[in-house]
mmCIF file of C-alpha atoms and ligand atoms in Angstrom:
data_model
loop_
_atom_site.group_PDB
_atom_site.id
_atom_site.type_symbol
_atom_site.label_atom_id
_atom_site.label_comp_id
_atom_site.label_asym_id
_atom_site.label_seq_id
_atom_site.Cartn_x
_atom_site.Cartn_y
_atom_site.Cartn_z
ATOM 1 C CA MET C 1 0.230 -0.156 0.268
ATOM 2 C CA ARG C 2 1.544 3.428 -0.940
ATOM 3 C CA LYS C 3 2.201 5.376 1.806
ATOM 4 C CA ARG C 4 1.142 8.867 2.784
ATOM 5 C CA TYR C 5 3.500 11.121 4.068
ATOM 6 C CA LEU C 6 2.426 14.555 5.991
ATOM 7 C CA SER C 7 5.214 17.323 6.372
ATOM 8 C CA THR C 8 5.562 19.410 9.927
ATOM 9 C CA ILE C 9 3.405 21.906 7.569
ATOM 10 C CA ALA C 10 0.704 19.376 6.369
ATOM 11 C CA MET C 11 0.038 18.199 10.181
ATOM 12 C CA VAL C 12 -0.671 21.241 11.273
ATOM 13 C CA GLY C 13 -2.895 21.753 8.211
ATOM 14 C CA ALA C 14 -4.464 17.817 8.630
ATOM 15 C CA ALA C 15 -5.498 18.713 12.104
ATOM 16 C CA ALA C 16 -6.757 21.885 11.405
ATOM 17 C CA PHE C 17 -8.816 20.617 8.552
ATOM 18 C CA ALA C 18 -10.254 17.379 10.643
ATOM 19 C CA LEU C 19 -10.970 20.218 13.101
ATOM 20 C CA THR C 20 -13.462 22.184 11.143
ATOM 21 C CA ALA C 21 -14.691 19.146 8.709
ATOM 22 C CA CYS C 22 -15.767 17.417 12.141
ATOM 23 C CA SER C 23 -16.824 20.152 14.303
ATOM 24 C CA SER C 24 -20.458 20.845 15.201
ATOM 25 C CA GLY C 25 -20.053 24.400 13.152
ATOM 26 C CA SER C 26 -21.610 25.725 16.452
ATOM 27 C CA ASP C 27 -23.330 29.248 15.793
ATOM 28 C CA ASP C 28 -21.073 31.327 17.734
ATOM 29 C CA GLY C 29 -17.665 30.489 15.610
ATOM 30 C CA SER C 30 -16.803 28.272 18.764
ATOM 31 C CA ASP C 31 -16.359 25.525 16.745
ATOM 32 C CA ASP C 32 -12.718 24.624 17.727
ATOM 33 C CA ALA C 33 -11.132 21.834 19.031
ATOM 34 C CA SER C 34 -11.874 22.899 22.642
ATOM 35 C CA SER C 35 -15.069 23.136 22.422
ATOM 36 C CA GLY C 36 -15.551 19.481 22.348
ATOM 37 C CA ASP C 37 -18.124 19.416 20.108
ATOM 38 C CA ASP C 38 -16.203 17.358 17.373
ATOM 39 C CA SER C 39 -16.110 14.703 19.308
ATOM 40 C CA GLY C 40 -19.200 13.482 18.535
ATOM 41 C CA SER C 41 -19.924 13.033 22.631
ATOM 42 C CA SER C 42 -22.383 16.008 23.919
ATOM 43 C CA GLY C 43 -19.355 18.140 24.786
ATOM 44 C CA ASP C 44 -18.086 16.155 27.327
ATOM 45 C CA VAL C 45 -14.434 15.939 28.482
ATOM 46 C CA ILE C 46 -12.726 12.816 26.534
ATOM 47 C CA THR C 47 -10.953 10.782 28.780
ATOM 48 C CA VAL C 48 -7.793 9.084 27.120
ATOM 49 C CA GLY C 49 -5.560 6.794 28.715
ATOM 50 C CA PHE C 50 -1.925 7.468 27.271
ATOM 51 C CA ALA C 51 0.556 4.607 28.129
ATOM 52 C CA GLN C 52 3.722 6.039 26.939
ATOM 53 C CA THR C 53 7.197 3.989 26.754
ATOM 54 C CA GLY C 54 8.890 5.939 29.259
ATOM 55 C CA SER C 55 11.522 9.195 29.696
ATOM 56 C CA GLU C 56 14.720 7.000 27.736
ATOM 57 C CA SER C 57 15.804 9.671 25.403
ATOM 58 C CA GLY C 58 15.151 13.127 24.431
ATOM 59 C CA TRP C 59 13.190 12.505 21.767
ATOM 60 C CA ARG C 60 10.604 10.753 24.248
ATOM 61 C CA SER C 61 10.824 13.951 26.642
ATOM 62 C CA ALA C 62 9.695 15.951 23.379
ATOM 63 C CA ASN C 63 6.666 13.568 22.060
ATOM 64 C CA THR C 64 5.479 13.461 25.342
ATOM 65 C CA GLU C 65 5.255 17.462 26.014
ATOM 66 C CA SER C 66 3.500 17.493 22.409
ATOM 67 C CA MET C 67 1.337 14.908 23.381
ATOM 68 C CA GLN C 68 0.356 16.319 26.640
ATOM 69 C CA THR C 69 0.087 19.699 25.482
ATOM 70 C CA ALA C 70 -2.318 18.416 22.480
ATOM 71 C CA PHE C 71 -4.669 16.172 25.126
ATOM 72 C CA SER C 72 -5.173 19.133 27.571
ATOM 73 C CA GLU C 73 -8.326 19.985 29.117
ATOM 74 C CA GLU C 74 -8.962 23.534 27.308
ATOM 75 C CA ASN C 75 -8.656 21.114 24.010
ATOM 76 C CA GLY C 76 -11.576 18.758 25.172
ATOM 77 C CA PHE C 77 -9.475 16.476 26.954
ATOM 78 C CA ASP C 78 -8.828 14.653 30.629
ATOM 79 C CA LEU C 79 -5.181 12.717 30.151
ATOM 80 C CA VAL C 80 -4.811 9.831 32.384
ATOM 81 C CA PHE C 81 -0.541 9.608 31.418
ATOM 82 C CA ASN C 82 0.928 6.456 32.153
ATOM 83 C CA ALA C 83 5.119 6.449 31.594
ATOM 84 C CA ALA C 84 6.339 2.345 31.689
ATOM 85 C CA ASP C 85 10.120 2.777 32.303
ATOM 86 C CA ASN C 86 10.556 0.752 29.127
ATOM 87 C CA ASP C 87 9.231 -1.792 30.847
ATOM 88 C CA PRO C 88 6.808 -4.024 28.489
ATOM 89 C CA ALA C 89 5.146 -5.801 31.427
ATOM 90 C CA ALA C 90 4.496 -2.585 33.065
ATOM 91 C CA GLN C 91 3.222 -0.730 30.172
ATOM 92 C CA ILE C 92 0.806 -4.047 29.272
ATOM 93 C CA SER C 93 -0.235 -3.631 32.997
ATOM 94 C CA ALA C 94 -1.120 -0.089 32.504
ATOM 95 C CA VAL C 95 -3.733 -0.317 29.462
ATOM 96 C CA ARG C 96 -5.211 -2.981 31.363
ATOM 97 C CA ASN C 97 -5.866 -0.323 34.455
ATOM 98 C CA PHE C 98 -6.830 2.241 31.823
ATOM 99 C CA ILE C 99 -9.605 -0.604 30.026
ATOM 100 C CA ASN C 100 -10.833 -0.986 33.901
ATOM 101 C CA GLN C 101 -11.122 2.769 34.606
ATOM 102 C CA GLY C 102 -13.110 2.748 31.716
ATOM 103 C CA VAL C 103 -11.691 5.456 29.532
ATOM 104 C CA ASP C 104 -13.417 7.119 26.775
ATOM 105 C CA ALA C 105 -9.815 6.020 24.260
ATOM 106 C CA ILE C 106 -6.463 4.798 24.614
ATOM 107 C CA VAL C 107 -3.335 5.875 23.092
ATOM 108 C CA LEU C 108 -0.507 3.627 23.078
ATOM 109 C CA ALA C 109 3.095 4.186 22.254
ATOM 110 C CA PRO C 110 4.379 0.287 22.017
ATOM 111 C CA ILE C 111 7.449 -0.612 23.698
ATOM 112 C CA VAL C 112 8.334 -3.363 21.444
ATOM 113 C CA GLU C 113 6.090 -4.750 18.716
ATOM 114 C CA ASP C 114 5.079 -8.242 20.096
ATOM 115 C CA GLY C 115 2.497 -9.351 23.194
ATOM 116 C CA TRP C 116 -0.192 -6.989 22.674
ATOM 117 C CA ASP C 117 -2.606 -9.211 21.488
ATOM 118 C CA ASP C 118 -4.352 -10.053 24.309
ATOM 119 C CA VAL C 119 -4.709 -6.547 26.128
ATOM 120 C CA LEU C 120 -5.715 -5.100 22.799
ATOM 121 C CA ALA C 121 -8.363 -7.383 22.490
ATOM 122 C CA GLU C 122 -9.871 -6.575 25.937
ATOM 123 C CA ALA C 123 -10.305 -3.148 25.141
ATOM 124 C CA ALA C 124 -11.870 -3.884 21.912
ATOM 125 C CA ASP C 125 -13.968 -6.087 24.076
ATOM 126 C CA ALA C 126 -14.724 -3.390 26.552
ATOM 127 C CA GLY C 127 -15.259 -0.679 23.038
ATOM 128 C CA ILE C 128 -12.299 1.188 24.093
ATOM 129 C CA PRO C 129 -11.001 2.303 20.982
ATOM 130 C CA VAL C 130 -6.866 2.428 20.311
ATOM 131 C CA VAL C 131 -5.131 4.502 18.821
ATOM 132 C CA LEU C 132 -1.270 3.628 18.029
ATOM 133 C CA GLU C 133 1.346 6.769 18.187
ATOM 134 C CA ASP C 134 5.123 6.237 17.442
ATOM 135 C CA ARG C 135 5.818 2.952 17.425
ATOM 136 C CA THR C 136 3.869 -0.256 15.978
ATOM 137 C CA VAL C 137 2.829 -3.497 17.318
ATOM 138 C CA SER C 138 2.910 -6.891 15.591
ATOM 139 C CA ALA C 139 -1.075 -7.850 16.342
ATOM 140 C CA SER C 140 -3.280 -7.804 14.003
ATOM 141 C CA ASP C 141 -4.936 -3.912 13.005
ATOM 142 C CA ASP C 142 -8.079 -4.591 13.607
ATOM 143 C CA LEU C 143 -7.191 -4.133 17.299
ATOM 144 C CA TYR C 144 -6.517 -0.531 16.730
ATOM 145 C CA GLU C 145 -8.298 2.163 15.155
ATOM 146 C CA SER C 146 -5.281 4.130 13.623
ATOM 147 C CA TRP C 147 -1.442 4.114 13.558
ATOM 148 C CA VAL C 148 0.098 7.794 13.541
ATOM 149 C CA GLY C 149 4.268 7.617 13.371
ATOM 150 C CA LEU C 150 7.425 7.657 11.202
ATOM 151 C CA ASP C 151 8.657 5.217 8.655
ATOM 152 C CA PHE C 152 11.619 3.204 10.602
ATOM 153 C CA TYR C 153 12.747 1.023 7.591
ATOM 154 C CA THR C 154 13.112 4.655 5.474
ATOM 155 C CA GLU C 155 14.960 6.356 8.332
ATOM 156 C CA GLY C 156 17.714 3.541 8.073
ATOM 157 C CA LEU C 157 17.745 3.043 4.420
ATOM 158 C CA LYS C 158 18.430 6.663 4.335
ATOM 159 C CA ALA C 159 21.046 6.461 6.996
ATOM 160 C CA GLY C 160 22.655 3.518 5.033
ATOM 161 C CA GLU C 161 22.457 5.403 1.814
ATOM 162 C CA TRP C 162 24.789 8.230 3.017
ATOM 163 C CA ALA C 163 27.327 5.788 5.039
ATOM 164 C CA ALA C 164 27.492 3.414 1.101
ATOM 165 C CA GLU C 165 27.992 7.306 -0.527
ATOM 166 C CA GLN C 166 30.885 7.738 1.747
ATOM 167 C CA PHE C 167 31.978 4.558 2.169
ATOM 168 C CA GLY C 168 31.161 2.624 -0.887
ATOM 169 C CA ASP C 169 34.224 0.721 -2.057
ATOM 170 C CA THR C 170 36.213 1.551 1.069
ATOM 171 C CA PRO C 171 36.858 -1.241 3.775
ATOM 172 C CA THR C 172 34.998 -0.087 6.492
ATOM 173 C CA LYS C 173 34.604 -1.519 10.052
ATOM 174 C CA MET C 174 31.141 -0.711 11.455
ATOM 175 C CA VAL C 175 30.000 -0.871 14.878
ATOM 176 C CA VAL C 176 26.068 -0.573 15.657
ATOM 177 C CA LEU C 177 23.986 0.925 19.095
ATOM 178 C CA GLU C 178 20.511 -0.756 18.269
ATOM 179 C CA GLY C 179 17.785 0.522 19.942
ATOM 180 C CA THR C 180 15.157 -0.766 22.596
ATOM 181 C CA THR C 181 15.066 -4.756 21.685
ATOM 182 C CA GLY C 182 11.883 -6.210 19.803
ATOM 183 C CA SER C 183 10.907 -2.330 19.126
ATOM 184 C CA ALA C 184 9.675 -1.567 15.969
ATOM 185 C CA PRO C 185 12.499 1.217 15.085
ATOM 186 C CA ALA C 186 15.156 -0.883 16.263
ATOM 187 C CA ASN C 187 13.881 -3.628 14.091
ATOM 188 C CA ASP C 188 13.123 -1.381 11.144
ATOM 189 C CA ARG C 189 16.087 0.934 10.822
ATOM 190 C CA ALA C 190 18.389 -2.186 10.865
ATOM 191 C CA ASP C 191 16.658 -3.625 8.051
ATOM 192 C CA GLY C 192 16.639 -0.585 6.057
ATOM 193 C CA PHE C 193 20.354 0.198 6.733
ATOM 194 C CA ASN C 194 21.577 -3.128 5.952
ATOM 195 C CA ASP C 195 19.912 -3.273 2.709
ATOM 196 C CA ALA C 196 21.413 0.086 1.734
ATOM 197 C CA ILE C 197 25.158 -0.839 2.654
ATOM 198 C CA ALA C 198 24.057 -4.598 0.980
ATOM 199 C CA GLY C 199 27.405 -5.256 -1.724
ATOM 200 C CA THR C 200 29.415 -2.453 -0.336
ATOM 201 C CA ALA C 201 32.765 -2.750 2.080
ATOM 202 C CA ILE C 202 31.165 -1.835 4.979
ATOM 203 C CA GLU C 203 31.144 -4.688 7.812
ATOM 204 C CA THR C 204 29.274 -5.192 10.701
ATOM 205 C CA ILE C 205 31.869 -6.104 13.476
ATOM 206 C CA ASP C 206 29.581 -5.805 16.028
ATOM 207 C CA SER C 207 26.095 -4.749 16.871
ATOM 208 C CA GLN C 208 24.480 -4.403 20.098
ATOM 209 C CA THR C 209 21.461 -2.595 22.209
ATOM 210 C CA GLY C 210 22.129 0.303 23.992
ATOM 211 C CA ASP C 211 18.227 0.963 24.798
ATOM 212 C CA PHE C 212 17.959 4.500 22.914
ATOM 213 C CA THR C 213 19.442 5.732 26.375
ATOM 214 C CA ARG C 214 22.991 7.701 26.579
ATOM 215 C CA ASP C 215 24.204 5.593 29.428
ATOM 216 C CA GLY C 216 23.178 2.302 27.388
ATOM 217 C CA GLY C 217 25.195 4.021 24.356
ATOM 218 C CA LYS C 218 28.251 4.983 26.358
ATOM 219 C CA SER C 219 28.959 1.675 27.943
ATOM 220 C CA VAL C 220 28.258 -0.271 25.048
ATOM 221 C CA MET C 221 30.429 1.860 22.895
ATOM 222 C CA GLU C 222 33.186 1.606 26.022
ATOM 223 C CA GLY C 223 33.068 -2.043 25.512
ATOM 224 C CA TYR C 224 33.594 -1.642 21.856
ATOM 225 C CA ILE C 225 36.704 0.471 22.085
ATOM 226 C CA ALA C 226 38.424 -2.166 24.919
ATOM 227 C CA ASN C 227 37.630 -4.516 22.365
ATOM 228 C CA TYR C 228 38.451 -3.040 19.008
ATOM 229 C CA GLY C 229 40.341 0.168 20.059
ATOM 230 C CA ILE C 230 39.971 3.583 18.402
ATOM 231 C CA ASP C 231 41.977 2.632 15.281
ATOM 232 C CA GLY C 232 39.776 -0.608 14.842
ATOM 233 C CA ILE C 233 36.494 1.207 14.452
ATOM 234 C CA ASP C 234 35.579 3.587 11.711
ATOM 235 C CA LEU C 235 32.014 3.973 11.874
ATOM 236 C CA LEU C 236 29.752 4.334 14.290
ATOM 237 C CA TYR C 237 25.530 3.666 13.101
ATOM 238 C CA ALA C 238 23.408 4.363 16.610
ATOM 239 C CA HIS C 239 19.398 4.027 16.202
ATOM 240 C CA ASN C 240 19.227 7.372 18.023
ATOM 241 C CA ASP C 241 21.014 10.501 18.610
ATOM 242 C CA ASP C 242 20.787 9.931 22.576
ATOM 243 C CA MET C 243 22.995 6.362 22.239
ATOM 244 C CA GLY C 244 25.528 8.496 19.891
ATOM 245 C CA LEU C 245 25.694 11.201 22.256
ATOM 246 C CA GLY C 246 26.868 8.327 25.206
ATOM 247 C CA ALA C 247 29.180 7.189 22.751
ATOM 248 C CA ILE C 248 31.088 10.479 22.008
ATOM 249 C CA GLU C 249 31.627 10.516 25.748
ATOM 250 C CA ALA C 250 33.035 7.608 25.809
ATOM 251 C CA ILE C 251 35.426 7.849 22.376
ATOM 252 C CA GLU C 252 36.489 11.357 23.843
ATOM 253 C CA ALA C 253 37.213 9.409 27.451
ATOM 254 C CA ALA C 254 39.442 7.219 25.264
ATOM 255 C CA GLY C 255 41.218 10.251 23.811
ATOM 256 C CA GLY C 256 39.615 9.798 20.515
ATOM 257 C CA VAL C 257 38.191 12.557 18.182
ATOM 258 C CA PRO C 258 34.242 11.530 17.301
ATOM 259 C CA GLY C 259 33.363 12.188 14.137
ATOM 260 C CA GLU C 260 37.168 12.115 12.617
ATOM 261 C CA ASP C 261 38.824 9.236 13.927
ATOM 262 C CA ILE C 262 35.509 7.446 13.981
ATOM 263 C CA THR C 263 32.363 8.731 11.671
ATOM 264 C CA ILE C 264 28.953 8.765 13.286
ATOM 265 C CA ILE C 265 25.728 8.840 11.878
ATOM 266 C CA THR C 266 22.521 8.788 14.122
ATOM 267 C CA ILE C 267 18.523 9.022 13.858
ATOM 268 C CA ASP C 268 16.375 11.750 15.734
ATOM 269 C CA ALA C 269 17.666 15.285 14.759
ATOM 270 C CA VAL C 270 17.096 16.397 18.963
ATOM 271 C CA ARG C 271 18.452 19.101 20.319
ATOM 272 C CA ASP C 272 22.151 17.926 21.183
ATOM 273 C CA GLY C 273 22.159 15.874 18.732
ATOM 274 C CA MET C 274 21.784 18.707 16.051
ATOM 275 C CA GLN C 275 24.640 20.644 18.186
ATOM 276 C CA ALA C 276 26.600 17.815 18.086
ATOM 277 C CA LEU C 277 26.108 17.543 14.457
ATOM 278 C CA VAL C 278 27.005 21.119 13.656
ATOM 279 C CA ASP C 279 30.442 20.622 16.337
ATOM 280 C CA GLY C 280 31.436 18.113 13.829
ATOM 281 C CA LYS C 281 31.227 15.196 16.306
ATOM 282 C CA ILE C 282 28.423 13.554 14.447
ATOM 283 C CA ASN C 283 28.490 13.374 10.324
ATOM 284 C CA TYR C 284 25.081 13.067 9.508
ATOM 285 C CA ILE C 285 21.488 12.776 11.278
ATOM 286 C CA VAL C 286 17.823 11.141 9.551
ATOM 287 C CA GLU C 287 15.229 13.158 11.652
ATOM 288 C CA CYS C 288 12.431 11.462 13.140
ATOM 289 C CA ASN C 289 9.894 13.584 14.315
ATOM 290 C CA PRO C 290 8.219 13.539 17.822
ATOM 291 C CA LEU C 291 6.018 16.337 17.192
ATOM 292 C CA LEU C 292 2.964 13.883 16.875
ATOM 293 C CA GLY C 293 0.300 15.803 19.284
ATOM 294 C CA ASP C 294 -2.046 17.159 17.231
ATOM 295 C CA LEU C 295 -2.609 14.654 14.681
ATOM 296 C CA VAL C 296 -3.014 11.961 17.290
ATOM 297 C CA SER C 297 -5.230 14.047 19.393
ATOM 298 C CA GLN C 298 -7.443 14.949 16.045
ATOM 299 C CA VAL C 299 -7.399 11.175 15.260
ATOM 300 C CA VAL C 300 -9.004 10.475 18.874
ATOM 301 C CA LYS C 301 -11.819 12.919 18.421
ATOM 302 C CA ASP C 302 -12.535 11.648 14.522
ATOM 303 C CA VAL C 303 -12.343 7.910 15.826
ATOM 304 C CA LEU C 304 -14.862 8.869 18.812
ATOM 305 C CA ALA C 305 -17.318 11.090 16.562
ATOM 306 C CA GLY C 306 -17.637 8.279 14.050
ATOM 307 C CA ASN C 307 -15.265 9.703 11.471
ATOM 308 C CA ALA C 308 -13.509 7.587 8.999
ATOM 309 C CA VAL C 309 -9.590 7.570 9.833
ATOM 310 C CA GLU C 310 -6.406 5.891 7.832
ATOM 311 C CA LYS C 311 -5.291 3.155 9.048
ATOM 312 C CA GLU C 312 -1.735 4.332 8.797
ATOM 313 C CA ILE C 313 -0.634 7.741 8.874
ATOM 314 C CA TYR C 314 3.123 8.722 8.222
ATOM 315 C CA VAL C 315 4.811 11.850 8.943
ATOM 316 C CA GLU C 316 7.406 12.997 7.352
ATOM 317 C CA ASP C 317 11.480 13.252 8.045
ATOM 318 C CA LEU C 318 14.146 15.268 6.374
ATOM 319 C CA THR C 319 18.036 14.588 6.659
ATOM 320 C CA PHE C 320 20.999 16.744 7.826
ATOM 321 C CA THR C 321 24.399 16.946 6.990
ATOM 322 C CA GLN C 322 26.719 19.192 9.546
ATOM 323 C CA GLU C 323 26.140 22.079 7.258
ATOM 324 C CA GLU C 324 22.326 21.601 6.792
ATOM 325 C CA ALA C 325 22.089 21.665 10.633
ATOM 326 C CA ALA C 326 24.007 24.782 11.024
ATOM 327 C CA GLU C 327 21.379 26.437 8.880
ATOM 328 C CA VAL C 328 18.292 25.020 10.545
ATOM 329 C CA ILE C 329 19.202 24.636 14.314
ATOM 330 C CA ASP C 330 17.804 27.839 15.448
ATOM 331 C CA SER C 331 14.915 27.393 14.247
ATOM 332 C CA ARG C 332 13.745 24.060 15.222
ATOM 333 C CA LEU C 333 11.039 23.159 16.829
ATOM 334 C CA TYR C 334 12.543 20.853 19.332
HETATM 335 C C1 GZL U 401 10.946 6.616 17.306
HETATM 336 C C2 GZL U 401 11.304 6.424 18.759
HETATM 337 C C3 GZL U 401 12.337 6.084 19.520
HETATM 338 C C4 GZL U 401 13.539 7.364 19.253
HETATM 339 C C5 GZL U 401 14.536 7.377 20.659
HETATM 340 O O1 GZL U 401 9.877 6.895 17.051
HETATM 341 O O2 GZL U 401 10.448 5.379 19.225
HETATM 342 O O3 GZL U 401 12.239 5.779 20.940
HETATM 343 O O4 GZL U 401 14.297 6.839 17.912
HETATM 344 C C6 GZL U 401 13.133 6.813 21.191
HETATM 345 O O5 GZL U 401 15.383 8.374 20.754
HETATM 346 O O6 GZL U 401 13.716 6.383 22.816
#
């Protein structure tokens, strides 16, 4: 199925259009999200249970802020928020608690892809719609109304294509810092990158998870340096900025020069990552837009109003070289 991407501008437009399209059109012109009239209820507050992964990275903080801003009281919501500290079992329990509380809708950013079939079926049996944001699940798409997020495979592909351009036929020893084991971004970013470097002289000499955290990236990179030496590593591919930033600390502590002794590619484009890119410590970043709140909140209102919603809504990502980052860093929204 052809993927339809929303750019940041289109995202705002789509949310605004949907607001207009499904608002009750109250006479006094106050038919914005805050009126609640477009929720299909009688203007009652919509109680939403939001099961967030945790607070593992700068990206997650930006995503949580975007969601909490969009699902605000003034926008007609009562948000029940849970952050599961990157613990899949705790996140499943949080969703089960939302069901028992009888929320109007559940929004889920699933830590890992597997293990969701039973609790999503329980939500369906309880008549509580589920909307996924950010990551995806392996469960049947009959068990959720819509997914709003990013194309992780293409993010990995873009990162790998840049690596192939830089290193192509040059024998290159690469280490990888993987995201959370079993998560959609870790799985898909690996697949995309590996497809892009197929046939090149880039060799993956080691690949371990840093769990998307800065500390995780630092400790795994310390192990890589102990095993291979700075001189034994040409390229680092980190599935997110935070692990890349932790690796930079490890490289510098070992007397290496990140971005020169070891070329570094990361994904997210959060503020600290973009600054490291401008500073020459990272060489290339593929964006992963965390600002999904407005779009997700509108999807929830559409679902509750009985409006048709797309099963998959992709948000477009950009890419940045060091020069491009210097041009845009001051205007970035996160
Ligand atoms: C991607 C998101 C990932 C980010 C990490 O959409 O799920 O999780 O790349 C975050 O920074 O922890």
